[in-house]
Short mmCIF file of C-alpha atoms in Angstrom, two decimals:
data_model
loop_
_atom_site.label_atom_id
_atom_site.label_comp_id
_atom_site.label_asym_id
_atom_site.label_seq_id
_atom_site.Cartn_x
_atom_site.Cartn_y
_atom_site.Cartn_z
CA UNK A 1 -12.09 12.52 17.20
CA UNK A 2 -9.37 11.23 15.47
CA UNK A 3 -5.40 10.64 14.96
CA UNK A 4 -3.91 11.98 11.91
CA UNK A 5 -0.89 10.73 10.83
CA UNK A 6 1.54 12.55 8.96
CA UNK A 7 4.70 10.39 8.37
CA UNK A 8 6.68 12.59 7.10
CA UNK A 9 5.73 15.93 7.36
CA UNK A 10 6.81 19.33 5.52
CA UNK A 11 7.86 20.81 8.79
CA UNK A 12 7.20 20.25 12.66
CA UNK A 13 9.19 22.25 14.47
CA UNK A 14 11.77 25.09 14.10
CA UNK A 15 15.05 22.79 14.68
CA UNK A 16 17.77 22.79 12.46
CA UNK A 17 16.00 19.75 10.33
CA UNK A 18 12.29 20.35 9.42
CA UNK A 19 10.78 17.35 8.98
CA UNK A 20 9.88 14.98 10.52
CA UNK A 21 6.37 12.53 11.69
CA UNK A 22 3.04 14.11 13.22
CA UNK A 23 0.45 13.05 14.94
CA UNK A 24 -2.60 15.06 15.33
CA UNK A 25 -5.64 14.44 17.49
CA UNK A 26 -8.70 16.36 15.98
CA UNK A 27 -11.84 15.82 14.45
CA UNK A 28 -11.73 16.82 11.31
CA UNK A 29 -9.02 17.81 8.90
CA UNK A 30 -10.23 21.64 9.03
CA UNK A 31 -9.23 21.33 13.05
CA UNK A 32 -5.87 19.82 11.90
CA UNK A 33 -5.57 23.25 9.59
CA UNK A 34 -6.71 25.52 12.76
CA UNK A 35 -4.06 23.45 15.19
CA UNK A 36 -1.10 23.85 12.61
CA UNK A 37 -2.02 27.88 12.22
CA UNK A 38 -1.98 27.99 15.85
CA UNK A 39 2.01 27.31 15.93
CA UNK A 40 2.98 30.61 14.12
CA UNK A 41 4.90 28.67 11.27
CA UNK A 42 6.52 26.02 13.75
CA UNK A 43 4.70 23.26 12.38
CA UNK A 44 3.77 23.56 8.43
CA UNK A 45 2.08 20.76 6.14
CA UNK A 46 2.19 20.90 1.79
CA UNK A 47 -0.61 19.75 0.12
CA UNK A 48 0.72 16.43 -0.50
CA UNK A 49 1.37 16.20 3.35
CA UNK A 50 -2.46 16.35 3.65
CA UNK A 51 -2.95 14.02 0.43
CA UNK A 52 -1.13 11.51 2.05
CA UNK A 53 -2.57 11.70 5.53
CA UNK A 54 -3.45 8.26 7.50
CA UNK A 55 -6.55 8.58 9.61
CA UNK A 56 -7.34 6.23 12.19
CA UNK A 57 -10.87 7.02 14.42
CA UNK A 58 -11.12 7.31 17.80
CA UNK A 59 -13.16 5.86 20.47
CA UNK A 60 -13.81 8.29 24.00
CA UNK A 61 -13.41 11.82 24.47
CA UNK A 62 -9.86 13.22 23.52
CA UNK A 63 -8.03 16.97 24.00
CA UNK A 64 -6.86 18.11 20.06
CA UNK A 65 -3.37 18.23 20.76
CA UNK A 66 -0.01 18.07 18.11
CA UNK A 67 2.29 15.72 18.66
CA UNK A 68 5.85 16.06 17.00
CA UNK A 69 8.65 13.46 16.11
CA UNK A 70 11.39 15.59 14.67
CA UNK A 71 13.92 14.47 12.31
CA UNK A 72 17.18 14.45 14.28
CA UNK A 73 18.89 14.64 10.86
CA UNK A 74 22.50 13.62 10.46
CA UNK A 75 23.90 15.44 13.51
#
């Protein structure tokens, strides 16, 4: 598995302000894709997101999971 990480991401979740950081646990960037589908539009990355992806590997068994960091914005 690995962590994705997205630092500043198209959209991750449906607050008021869209962007913000992911972090993905997956194997592969096609499970990223499948994990981001899964949200129904909560959670959407450009093309550039996924250009400018950091990968890190990691070591041990792991769940695929999403985890958001919204931007709280200016309010």
């Amino acid at each position: 598995m690995n962590m994705f990480i997205f630092e500043n991401a198209d959209k991750v979740s449906d607050n008021y302000h869209e962007g913000g950081g992911l972090a993905i646990v997956a194997a592969d960037i096609e499970q990223v894709k499948q994990l981001v589908e899964a949200t129904n539009g909560s959670v959407r990355l450009s093309d550039d997101d996924i250009k400018q992806v950091i990968v890190y590997p990691l070591k041990g068994k792991h769940e695929a999971k999403i985890f958001a960091f919204p931007d709280a914005g200016c309010c």
